Coordinates of C-alpha atoms in Angstrom, one line a residue:
M4 CA 70.2 -51.8 4.3
S5 CA 70.7 -51.7 8.1
S6 CA 69.5 -54.9 10.3
K7 CA 68.5 -52.5 13.2
P8 CA 65.5 -54.2 15.0
S9 CA 62.7 -51.7 14.7
S10 CA 60.2 -52.2 18.2
M11 CA 57.6 -54.0 17.7
V12 CA 55.1 -51.9 20.4
D13 CA 54.3 -48.3 20.4
S14 CA 57.4 -46.1 21.4
A15 CA 54.9 -43.9 23.5
A16 CA 54.5 -47.0 26.0
V17 CA 57.8 -48.3 26.4
D18 CA 61.9 -47.5 26.3
P19 CA 63.3 -46.4 22.9
P20 CA 64.2 -49.8 21.4
L21 CA 67.6 -51.6 22.0
K22 CA 69.8 -51.1 18.7
A23 CA 71.3 -54.2 17.3
P24 CA 74.1 -54.0 14.8
T25 CA 74.0 -54.1 11.3
L26 CA 75.3 -57.7 10.3
P27 CA 78.7 -57.8 8.5
A28 CA 78.6 -57.4 4.6
S29 CA 80.0 -60.8 4.3
T30 CA 77.0 -62.6 5.4
S31 CA 75.3 -61.5 2.6
I32 CA 76.4 -63.4 -0.5
S33 CA 75.2 -62.6 -3.9
S34 CA 73.5 -65.5 -5.7
T35 CA 70.9 -65.9 -8.2
A36 CA 67.5 -68.3 -8.0
G37 CA 65.2 -69.0 -10.2
A38 CA 62.1 -67.6 -11.1
T39 CA 59.3 -69.0 -8.2
F40 CA 56.3 -67.2 -9.7
S41 CA 54.9 -67.7 -13.1
P42 CA 52.5 -64.9 -14.5
A43 CA 49.8 -67.0 -14.3
K44 CA 51.0 -68.1 -10.4
I45 CA 51.2 -64.1 -9.6
Q46 CA 47.9 -63.8 -11.4
G47 CA 46.4 -66.1 -9.8
L48 CA 47.2 -64.7 -6.3
R49 CA 46.0 -61.6 -7.3
T50 CA 42.4 -62.5 -7.9
S51 CA 42.5 -65.2 -4.6
A52 CA 43.6 -61.8 -2.9
A53 CA 40.9 -59.9 -4.5
A54 CA 38.3 -62.4 -3.2
S55 CA 39.5 -62.8 -0.1
S56 CA 39.5 -59.2 0.3
S57 CA 35.7 -58.9 -0.7
S58 CA 34.7 -62.3 1.5
S59 CA 36.6 -60.8 4.5
S60 CA 33.9 -59.8 6.9
I61 CA 36.9 -58.0 8.8
N62 CA 36.7 -54.1 8.3
L63 CA 40.1 -53.1 8.3
D64 CA 39.9 -49.4 8.7
G65 CA 37.0 -49.8 11.6
D66 CA 36.7 -51.1 14.8
D67 CA 37.6 -54.5 13.9
N68 CA 41.1 -53.4 13.0
D69 CA 43.4 -54.8 15.9
D70 CA 46.1 -52.6 16.0
K71 CA 46.8 -52.1 19.5
D72 CA 45.6 -48.3 19.6
S73 CA 42.0 -49.6 18.6
L74 CA 42.6 -52.8 21.0
L75 CA 43.4 -50.0 24.0
R76 CA 40.2 -47.5 22.9
R77 CA 38.3 -50.8 23.0
I78 CA 39.2 -52.4 26.1
N79 CA 39.2 -49.0 28.1
S80 CA 35.3 -48.2 27.0
N81 CA 32.5 -50.4 27.4
R82 CA 30.6 -48.6 24.0
K83 CA 31.2 -49.7 20.5
D84 CA 31.6 -45.8 20.1
G85 CA 34.5 -45.7 22.1
K86 CA 32.7 -43.2 24.8
A87 CA 32.9 -43.8 28.5
A88 CA 30.4 -45.8 30.2
V89 CA 30.0 -47.2 33.6
P90 CA 32.4 -49.7 34.9
T91 CA 31.9 -53.2 34.9
C92 CA 32.8 -55.5 37.4
R93 CA 35.3 -55.0 39.6
R94 CA 37.4 -58.0 38.2
C95 CA 36.8 -56.7 34.5
R96 CA 37.8 -52.9 35.7
A97 CA 41.3 -54.2 36.9
F98 CA 42.9 -53.7 33.5
K99 CA 40.6 -50.9 32.6
Q100 CA 42.0 -48.7 35.6
L101 CA 45.3 -48.7 33.3
G102 CA 43.8 -46.5 30.6
P103 CA 46.6 -46.4 27.7
K104 CA 49.3 -47.7 30.4
L105 CA 48.0 -51.3 29.6
A106 CA 49.8 -51.7 26.4
E107 CA 53.2 -50.0 28.4
F108 CA 52.2 -53.0 31.2
L109 CA 52.0 -56.1 28.8
T110 CA 55.0 -54.7 27.3
E111 CA 57.5 -54.8 30.5
I112 CA 56.1 -58.0 31.9
P113 CA 58.5 -61.0 31.0
K114 CA 56.2 -63.1 28.4
T115 CA 57.1 -66.4 26.3
D116 CA 56.1 -67.5 22.3
L117 CA 56.2 -71.0 22.8
H118 CA 54.4 -71.1 19.2
V119 CA 55.8 -69.4 16.6
H120 CA 57.3 -70.7 13.2
L121 CA 60.3 -68.6 12.2
D122 CA 59.7 -69.2 8.6
G123 CA 56.7 -67.4 9.3
S124 CA 58.3 -64.2 11.0
P125 CA 60.6 -62.3 9.3
R126 CA 60.3 -58.6 8.6
L127 CA 58.6 -57.9 5.5
S128 CA 60.9 -55.2 4.6
T129 CA 64.1 -57.6 5.0
L130 CA 62.1 -60.2 3.1
I131 CA 61.7 -58.2 0.5
E132 CA 65.5 -57.0 0.5
L133 CA 66.7 -60.1 0.7
A134 CA 64.9 -61.3 -1.8
Q135 CA 65.9 -58.6 -4.6
T136 CA 69.9 -59.1 -3.3
H137 CA 69.8 -62.7 -4.1
G138 CA 67.2 -62.9 -7.1
V139 CA 64.7 -64.2 -5.4
E140 CA 61.0 -63.5 -7.5
L141 CA 58.5 -62.2 -5.6
P142 CA 54.8 -61.6 -6.6
A143 CA 55.4 -58.0 -5.4
Y144 CA 58.2 -55.8 -4.1
T145 CA 56.7 -53.1 -1.8
E146 CA 55.2 -54.3 1.7
E147 CA 51.6 -53.1 0.6
G148 CA 51.6 -55.0 -2.6
L149 CA 53.2 -58.1 -0.8
R150 CA 50.3 -57.4 1.8
T151 CA 47.9 -57.2 -0.7
L152 CA 48.6 -60.4 -2.8
V153 CA 50.3 -62.9 -0.1
F154 CA 49.9 -61.9 3.5
H155 CA 46.3 -61.1 4.0
D156 CA 44.3 -60.1 7.0
A157 CA 41.6 -63.2 6.4
Y158 CA 42.0 -66.4 4.7
D159 CA 39.8 -68.6 2.9
S160 CA 40.8 -71.9 4.8
L161 CA 44.2 -73.2 6.6
V162 CA 45.3 -74.4 3.4
D163 CA 45.2 -70.7 1.9
Y164 CA 46.8 -69.5 4.9
L165 CA 49.8 -72.1 4.4
R166 CA 50.2 -70.4 0.7
G167 CA 52.2 -67.6 2.7
F168 CA 54.9 -69.8 3.2
P169 CA 56.7 -70.7 -0.2
P170 CA 58.0 -67.1 -1.0
I171 CA 59.3 -67.0 2.7
V172 CA 61.1 -70.3 2.5
R173 CA 62.6 -69.4 -1.1
V174 CA 64.2 -66.1 0.5
M175 CA 65.2 -68.1 3.8
Q176 CA 67.0 -70.5 1.6
Q177 CA 69.8 -68.1 0.3
P178 CA 73.0 -67.5 1.8
G179 CA 72.9 -65.7 5.0
A180 CA 69.8 -65.7 4.8
L181 CA 68.4 -67.6 7.8
E182 CA 71.0 -66.7 10.2
R183 CA 69.9 -62.6 9.7
I184 CA 66.1 -63.5 10.1
A185 CA 66.6 -65.7 13.1
Y186 CA 68.8 -62.9 14.5
E187 CA 66.3 -59.8 13.9
F188 CA 63.4 -62.3 15.0
A189 CA 65.2 -62.6 18.2
W190 CA 65.2 -58.7 18.3
D191 CA 61.3 -58.3 17.7
C192 CA 60.9 -60.7 20.3
I193 CA 63.1 -59.0 23.0
N194 CA 61.7 -55.2 22.0
E195 CA 58.5 -56.7 23.3
G196 CA 59.7 -57.7 26.5
V197 CA 59.3 -61.5 25.6
R198 CA 61.9 -63.1 27.5
Y199 CA 62.0 -66.8 26.4
I200 CA 61.3 -68.1 23.0
E201 CA 60.9 -71.4 21.2
P202 CA 60.8 -71.1 17.5
R203 CA 60.3 -74.0 15.3
F204 CA 60.6 -74.7 11.8
A205 CA 61.2 -77.3 9.3
P206 CA 65.1 -77.5 8.6
Q207 CA 64.6 -80.0 5.5
L208 CA 62.5 -77.4 4.0
L209 CA 65.3 -75.0 4.1
A210 CA 67.9 -77.3 3.4
T211 CA 70.1 -77.3 -0.2
V212 CA 72.5 -78.8 -1.9
E213 CA 74.7 -76.6 -0.3
V214 CA 73.5 -76.5 3.2
D215 CA 72.3 -79.7 5.0
V216 CA 69.4 -79.6 7.6
I217 CA 72.4 -79.6 10.5
G218 CA 74.0 -76.6 8.6
V219 CA 70.7 -75.1 8.5
L220 CA 70.1 -75.7 12.7
K221 CA 73.8 -73.9 13.2
A222 CA 72.7 -70.9 11.0
A223 CA 69.4 -70.1 12.8
V224 CA 70.9 -70.9 16.2
Q225 CA 73.8 -68.7 15.5
G226 CA 71.5 -65.6 14.6
L227 CA 69.0 -66.7 17.9
E228 CA 72.3 -66.7 19.7
R229 CA 73.9 -63.6 18.4
A230 CA 70.9 -61.6 19.5
E231 CA 70.8 -63.6 23.0
N232 CA 74.2 -62.6 23.9
E233 CA 73.9 -58.7 22.6
F234 CA 71.2 -59.0 25.0
N235 CA 72.1 -60.8 27.9
A236 CA 75.6 -58.6 28.0
R237 CA 73.7 -55.6 29.2
T238 CA 74.4 -54.1 32.8
S239 CA 70.9 -54.9 33.8
V240 CA 70.8 -58.4 33.1
Q241 CA 74.2 -59.0 34.2
D242 CA 73.3 -57.5 37.9
G243 CA 69.9 -59.3 37.9
S244 CA 67.7 -56.2 37.3
E245 CA 65.9 -57.6 34.5
P246 CA 66.0 -61.5 33.4
P247 CA 67.8 -62.9 30.5
F248 CA 66.9 -64.0 27.2
R249 CA 66.8 -67.3 26.2
F250 CA 65.3 -69.9 23.7
G251 CA 65.1 -73.5 22.5
I252 CA 64.7 -74.6 18.5
I253 CA 61.6 -76.7 17.5
C254 CA 62.1 -79.0 14.7
C255 CA 59.1 -79.4 12.5
A256 CA 58.7 -82.1 10.5
M257 CA 55.7 -82.1 7.7
R258 CA 52.9 -84.0 7.1
V259 CA 53.3 -83.1 3.4
F260 CA 56.0 -82.1 1.3
M261 CA 56.2 -78.8 -0.9
T262 CA 58.6 -80.5 -3.4
D263 CA 58.6 -77.5 -5.9
V264 CA 60.3 -75.0 -3.4
S265 CA 62.6 -77.7 -1.1
E266 CA 65.8 -79.2 -2.8
Y267 CA 65.8 -81.8 0.3
Y268 CA 62.2 -83.1 -0.2
R269 CA 62.7 -82.9 -3.9
A270 CA 65.8 -85.4 -3.7
F271 CA 64.4 -87.4 -1.2
C272 CA 60.9 -87.9 -2.9
A273 CA 63.5 -88.8 -6.1
L274 CA 65.3 -91.3 -3.6
H275 CA 62.3 -93.1 -2.6
K276 CA 60.3 -92.9 -5.9
D277 CA 58.6 -96.4 -5.4
E278 CA 57.3 -96.0 -2.3
P279 CA 53.9 -94.4 -1.6
P280 CA 53.9 -90.8 -0.9
T281 CA 52.6 -91.6 3.2
L282 CA 55.2 -93.7 3.6
V283 CA 58.1 -91.1 2.3
Y284 CA 56.5 -88.3 4.4
Q285 CA 57.1 -90.7 7.5
L286 CA 60.6 -91.7 6.5
A287 CA 61.5 -88.0 6.3
A288 CA 60.1 -87.3 9.8
S289 CA 62.3 -90.4 11.4
A290 CA 65.3 -88.7 9.1
L291 CA 64.5 -85.6 10.9
V292 CA 64.1 -86.6 14.2
H293 CA 67.8 -88.3 14.4
A294 CA 69.2 -85.3 12.9
A295 CA 67.8 -83.3 15.8
I296 CA 68.8 -85.9 18.5
H297 CA 72.6 -86.0 16.5
A298 CA 72.9 -81.9 16.8
K299 CA 71.4 -81.9 20.5
K300 CA 73.8 -84.6 22.2
H301 CA 76.7 -84.4 20.0
L302 CA 76.6 -80.9 18.6
H303 CA 75.1 -79.7 21.9
L304 CA 72.8 -77.6 20.1
P305 CA 69.6 -75.9 22.1
I306 CA 67.0 -78.7 20.1
V307 CA 64.7 -78.9 23.1
G308 CA 61.5 -80.6 20.6
I309 CA 60.1 -81.9 17.8
D310 CA 56.4 -80.9 16.1
I311 CA 54.7 -82.0 13.1
A312 CA 52.9 -79.6 11.2
G313 CA 51.3 -78.5 7.7
Q314 CA 48.1 -79.4 6.4
E315 CA 46.2 -81.7 8.4
A316 CA 43.5 -82.6 6.5
G317 CA 44.4 -86.5 4.6
F318 CA 47.8 -86.5 7.1
P319 CA 46.8 -87.4 10.8
A320 CA 49.1 -87.4 13.6
E321 CA 49.3 -91.5 14.0
A322 CA 50.8 -91.8 10.8
F323 CA 54.2 -90.1 12.7
Q324 CA 54.2 -92.5 15.3
T325 CA 57.4 -94.1 14.7
A326 CA 59.5 -90.8 14.7
F327 CA 57.6 -89.5 17.3
E328 CA 58.5 -92.5 19.7
V329 CA 62.4 -92.3 18.6
A330 CA 62.1 -88.5 19.9
H331 CA 60.6 -89.7 22.9
K332 CA 63.0 -92.1 24.3
N333 CA 65.6 -89.5 23.6
F334 CA 64.1 -87.4 25.9
L335 CA 63.3 -84.7 22.9
G336 CA 59.9 -82.6 23.8
A337 CA 56.8 -83.3 22.0
T338 CA 54.5 -80.5 20.4
V339 CA 52.1 -81.1 17.7
H340 CA 49.6 -79.1 15.6
A341 CA 46.2 -80.9 16.3
G342 CA 42.8 -79.8 16.6
E343 CA 43.1 -77.3 14.1
A344 CA 41.4 -78.3 11.5
F345 CA 39.9 -81.8 13.1
G346 CA 38.2 -82.2 16.0
P347 CA 38.8 -84.0 19.6
E348 CA 40.1 -86.9 18.0
A349 CA 43.0 -85.2 16.1
V350 CA 43.9 -84.2 19.8
F351 CA 43.7 -87.7 21.0
Q352 CA 46.1 -89.7 18.6
A353 CA 48.5 -86.3 19.0
I354 CA 48.6 -87.2 23.1
T355 CA 48.3 -91.1 22.7
D356 CA 50.4 -91.8 19.8
L357 CA 52.4 -89.5 19.6
H358 CA 53.6 -88.8 23.5
C359 CA 52.9 -84.7 22.8
E360 CA 53.2 -82.7 26.2
R361 CA 51.8 -79.9 24.3
L362 CA 49.0 -78.9 21.7
G363 CA 49.4 -76.6 18.8
H364 CA 46.0 -74.8 18.9
G365 CA 43.5 -77.7 19.9
Y366 CA 40.8 -75.2 18.7
H367 CA 37.9 -78.3 18.3
L368 CA 39.0 -80.0 21.4
F369 CA 35.4 -79.3 22.4
S370 CA 33.4 -79.8 19.4
V371 CA 31.5 -82.8 20.0
D372 CA 30.0 -82.5 16.4
K373 CA 33.6 -83.3 14.8
V374 CA 33.7 -86.9 16.4
T375 CA 33.2 -89.6 14.3
K376 CA 34.3 -92.6 15.3
K377 CA 32.7 -92.9 18.8
E378 CA 29.7 -94.5 20.0
N379 CA 29.2 -91.3 22.9
P380 CA 31.0 -88.5 21.5
A381 CA 30.2 -86.2 24.5
A382 CA 31.2 -88.9 26.8
F383 CA 34.2 -89.1 25.3
V384 CA 34.9 -85.4 24.9
E385 CA 34.4 -84.8 28.9
G386 CA 37.1 -87.7 29.3
L387 CA 39.6 -86.2 26.7
V388 CA 38.9 -82.2 28.5
Q389 CA 39.4 -83.8 31.9
Y390 CA 42.5 -85.7 30.9
V391 CA 44.0 -82.5 29.1
A392 CA 43.3 -80.6 32.3
K393 CA 44.7 -82.7 34.7
R394 CA 47.7 -83.8 33.2
R395 CA 48.4 -80.3 32.4
I396 CA 48.8 -81.1 28.7
M397 CA 49.4 -76.9 27.3
L398 CA 47.2 -76.0 24.1
E399 CA 49.6 -73.2 22.1
V400 CA 46.6 -70.5 21.5
C401 CA 46.9 -68.3 18.8
L402 CA 44.0 -65.9 18.3
T403 CA 44.7 -63.6 15.6
S404 CA 46.0 -66.6 13.6
N405 CA 42.6 -68.7 14.0
R406 CA 40.6 -65.8 13.2
Q407 CA 42.0 -65.4 9.9
T408 CA 41.6 -69.2 9.3
M409 CA 38.3 -70.1 10.5
V410 CA 35.4 -68.1 9.2
E411 CA 33.2 -68.5 12.0
L412 CA 35.6 -66.5 14.1
R413 CA 36.1 -63.5 11.9
D414 CA 32.9 -61.4 13.2
D415 CA 33.6 -62.5 16.8
I416 CA 36.8 -63.6 18.2
S417 CA 34.8 -64.2 21.5
K418 CA 33.5 -67.4 20.2
H419 CA 36.8 -68.7 20.2
A420 CA 37.4 -72.1 22.4
L421 CA 39.7 -70.5 24.8
K422 CA 36.8 -69.1 26.9
D423 CA 36.1 -73.2 27.2
M424 CA 39.6 -73.7 27.9
L425 CA 39.4 -71.0 31.0
A426 CA 36.5 -72.2 32.3
H427 CA 37.7 -76.0 32.0
G428 CA 41.0 -75.2 34.0
I429 CA 43.0 -76.2 30.9
C430 CA 46.8 -75.1 30.8
V431 CA 47.6 -72.5 28.2
S432 CA 49.6 -69.9 26.7
L433 CA 48.9 -67.1 24.2
C434 CA 51.7 -67.4 21.1
T435 CA 51.5 -65.5 17.7
D436 CA 52.1 -68.4 15.3
N437 CA 53.7 -66.3 12.7
R438 CA 54.5 -62.7 13.0
L439 CA 54.8 -61.9 9.5
I440 CA 51.7 -63.7 8.1
S441 CA 49.1 -63.2 11.0
N442 CA 50.8 -59.3 11.1
T443 CA 50.6 -59.7 15.1
T444 CA 52.8 -59.5 18.1
V445 CA 52.7 -61.6 21.5
V446 CA 51.6 -57.8 23.1
K447 CA 48.6 -57.8 20.3
E448 CA 47.7 -61.5 21.4
L449 CA 47.1 -60.4 25.0
L450 CA 45.2 -57.2 24.5
L451 CA 42.7 -59.4 21.9
A452 CA 42.3 -61.9 25.3
I453 CA 42.3 -59.0 27.9
E454 CA 39.4 -57.4 25.7
H455 CA 37.2 -60.7 24.0
F456 CA 37.7 -62.7 27.3
A457 CA 37.9 -60.6 30.2
L458 CA 40.9 -61.7 31.6
T459 CA 41.6 -60.6 35.0
P460 CA 45.1 -60.1 36.6
T461 CA 45.5 -63.3 38.1
E462 CA 44.5 -65.5 34.8
L463 CA 46.8 -63.2 32.9
K464 CA 49.5 -63.9 35.6
T465 CA 48.8 -68.0 35.4
I466 CA 49.2 -67.6 31.7
I467 CA 52.3 -66.2 31.3
L468 CA 53.5 -68.0 33.8
E469 CA 52.6 -71.5 32.8
G470 CA 54.5 -70.5 29.4
F471 CA 57.9 -70.2 31.5
K472 CA 56.8 -73.8 33.3
R473 CA 55.3 -75.3 30.3
S474 CA 58.1 -74.7 27.7
F475 CA 60.7 -77.1 27.1
F476 CA 64.0 -75.1 28.3
P477 CA 67.1 -75.6 27.1
G478 CA 69.0 -76.4 30.6
K479 CA 69.0 -78.7 33.5
Y480 CA 65.7 -78.9 35.3
L481 CA 67.8 -76.7 38.6
E482 CA 68.6 -74.0 35.9
K483 CA 64.8 -73.8 34.7
R484 CA 63.9 -73.4 38.4
V485 CA 66.1 -70.6 39.1
Y486 CA 65.2 -69.0 35.5
V487 CA 60.9 -69.4 35.9
S488 CA 62.0 -67.8 39.5
R489 CA 63.5 -65.0 38.2
M490 CA 60.5 -64.5 36.0
I491 CA 58.2 -64.8 38.3
N492 CA 60.1 -62.1 40.7
Y493 CA 60.1 -60.1 37.5
Y494 CA 56.5 -60.0 37.0
E495 CA 55.8 -59.1 40.4
H496 CA 58.1 -56.3 40.2
I497 CA 56.1 -54.7 37.3
E498 CA 52.6 -55.7 39.0
R499 CA 53.9 -53.5 42.0
K500 CA 54.9 -50.3 39.3
Y501 CA 51.5 -50.5 38.3
G502 CA 49.8 -51.1 41.4
L503 CA 48.1 -54.5 40.3
H504 CA 50.4 -56.6 42.5
D505 CA 47.9 -57.4 45.6
W506 CA 44.8 -57.1 43.6
Y507 CA 44.2 -61.1 42.7
L508 CA 45.2 -62.2 46.5
S509 CA 43.0 -59.5 48.3
E510 CA 40.6 -61.4 50.9
E511 CA 38.1 -58.5 50.2
S512 CA 38.1 -59.2 46.4
V513 CA 38.2 -63.5 47.2
R514 CA 35.3 -62.5 49.5
E515 CA 33.3 -60.2 47.5
D516 CA 33.5 -62.4 44.3
R517 CA 33.1 -65.8 45.3
H518 CA 30.4 -65.7 48.6
N519 CA 28.5 -62.7 47.7
P520 CA 28.5 -61.6 44.0
C521 CA 24.2 -61.4 44.3
Q522 CA 24.4 -59.5 47.2
Q523 CA 26.7 -56.9 45.6
Q524 CA 24.3 -56.6 43.0
Q525 CA 21.7 -56.3 44.8
K526 CA 23.4 -53.4 46.9
Q527 CA 24.2 -51.9 43.9
R528 CA 20.3 -51.8 42.5
Q529 CA 19.7 -50.2 45.7
Q530 CA 21.8 -47.6 45.3
Q531 CA 20.6 -46.9 41.5
Q532 CA 16.8 -46.9 43.2
Q533 CA 18.0 -44.3 45.4
G534 CA 19.1 -41.4 42.8
E535 CA 22.5 -42.3 42.4
E536 CA 23.9 -41.0 38.9
Q537 CA 25.0 -44.3 37.4
Q538 CA 23.5 -46.1 34.3
Q539 CA 21.3 -49.2 34.5
P540 CA 23.7 -52.5 33.8
S541 CA 22.8 -53.8 30.9
A542 CA 22.5 -57.8 30.0
E543 CA 26.1 -58.2 29.5
G544 CA 26.4 -56.8 32.9
L545 CA 28.0 -53.5 32.6
G546 CA 27.8 -51.8 35.7
A547 CA 27.3 -54.9 38.0
L548 CA 30.1 -55.3 40.5
V549 CA 30.1 -58.8 39.4
C550 CA 29.4 -59.8 36.1
D551 CA 28.5 -63.4 35.0
M552 CA 31.4 -64.5 33.4
H553 CA 33.3 -63.8 36.8
A554 CA 30.7 -64.7 39.3
N555 CA 32.6 -67.7 40.7
G556 CA 35.7 -65.7 41.0
D557 CA 38.7 -66.3 38.6
R558 CA 37.8 -68.8 36.2
L559 CA 41.5 -70.6 36.3
Q560 CA 41.1 -71.2 40.0
T561 CA 37.5 -72.1 39.8
Y562 CA 37.5 -74.6 37.5
S563 CA 40.6 -76.1 37.8
P564 CA 40.9 -79.9 37.8
Q565 CA 40.9 -79.9 41.6
C566 CA 37.8 -77.9 41.3
K567 CA 35.0 -79.0 44.1
G568 CA 31.4 -80.3 42.5
P569 CA 31.1 -82.3 38.7
T570 CA 31.3 -80.6 35.4
H571 CA 29.2 -82.3 32.9
F572 CA 28.8 -82.4 29.2
S573 CA 26.0 -82.1 26.6
Q574 CA 25.6 -81.9 23.3
K575 CA 23.8 -78.6 21.9
E576 CA 22.2 -78.3 18.6
D577 CA 25.6 -76.3 16.6
G578 CA 27.8 -79.5 18.0
I579 CA 29.6 -77.4 20.6
L580 CA 30.2 -78.8 23.9
K581 CA 28.2 -77.2 26.9
R582 CA 29.1 -77.4 30.4
D583 CA 26.4 -77.5 33.0
K584 CA 27.3 -76.1 36.4
H585 CA 25.7 -77.7 39.6
D586 CA 27.8 -75.4 41.7
H587 CA 28.0 -72.2 41.3
N588 CA 29.4 -71.5 44.2
Q589 CA 32.3 -74.1 44.1
H590 CA 36.0 -73.0 45.0
L591 CA 39.2 -74.1 45.3
D592 CA 40.4 -75.7 48.9
M593 CA 44.4 -74.3 47.6
P594 CA 44.9 -70.5 47.7
P595 CA 45.5 -68.9 43.9
E596 CA 48.9 -68.6 44.2
V597 CA 49.3 -72.6 44.0
F598 CA 48.3 -72.4 40.0
I599 CA 50.7 -70.0 39.2

């Protein structure tokens, strides 16, 4: 079967996808693997899938189906029925004016994916092919069957979500599979305009008797480098017309082992059978960190950071402090899965104990009701939020993944804490988490954010470029500066192409939105009273020149740490952090471009 990458975006919206050559036949070595799914397990998966399907509130055939076509229809309309309606405020209208070209614009701008699990992102067709080639048993051997039994559109919990990894891991352990999956993954990213990625995975999970941890890292790098070299050899990249593709690898230590699918972990636990499991997990994390340091320093592999992943419940980040201390002293970047299942205290541990510079998810950063060990939870969360914002600790936000694992988000993704992150000037990057398990792409994540959080061109540009700036770039700092500069220039080139370049720096727009929002709305009401054919604005601000969400201008500018005026927190009945604004006209002393 050809390994030619298929474009992850609508072919009508972008140029034909680049064709990557097929992997040599020599990379697929036949082998057999023992049965990994018993009939009882398969029946259990079927039962679980049926229950999940019946309990899910996501309508896969209706308006809630977030494929790009339906997302675009909803973004370009203010009404659920898809009919034309009066435009929203000027800032909300910015992307609506692009219409169907919005997906094309989002595909062409350079992007990052800083939180994406390689072992959660193979092509489904490749997974099936490799499983059949190497004799790895799967619950089904069709894409429809696997999506019914394993890769759902909604999951009961994070633990349920993580059950999708074992079948992928078993396939990736086969000879040649990791290199091919990494190679195709890179091309899938390239084909939707992603120019920098930091795929993360657990090398120990993929290690076997034949291939050790270093061998696993080498195989992944070979696949990623081959795609990188092929793309960067293009004339348009060589002559500077478009920016190059780069990558760095993040090594994941695991909070808890899957010994039934990992030869490495099985052997490691046998070696330390007299020690408590929690200590064994810590020792394995330390072993991984030392392997990552060796691969970076002596083998010159682009290992850029360390992470701790897996089930949060019962396995706090602070238990891995020793391993992360070693990584910190050897200049590895640190990002930690925290605040996805637990509250602000998990985020606090990741920052103070593990030296993390970025947070995976951080969803519950604002959840005062999840604070259990502080006398004044609201004050604690206020201080933590301000610390995260001022220190520019990035939150790697994964909208689709969070909606799939959190019941409260299934009906309405706009309840996601991203709105609070934006309102408080926190540095965020929109990521996929797992392209296969979550069935998503970077473009789809951007479309979700634009639809449900009314991102403006300024906010989108800030989020995109912060991804490049906060990356653990594998080269030297001056190289990174040049690289980021190229991305900024190319982004602005695409903005000019679609007529967005001058929008967010317009003095007229700043004056209109920041200083006279009420006056503009009053003027519109007067025009309506004079009989002009305009619909009456709704409570959501439809028809208003400035909606409530954008009354103070772009959120990332207005509510950054340098913002004038205090912001206080209190606790609502549902335990979610509430922000009380004292000055609705507060604005920055510095121009908006400072923050991008």
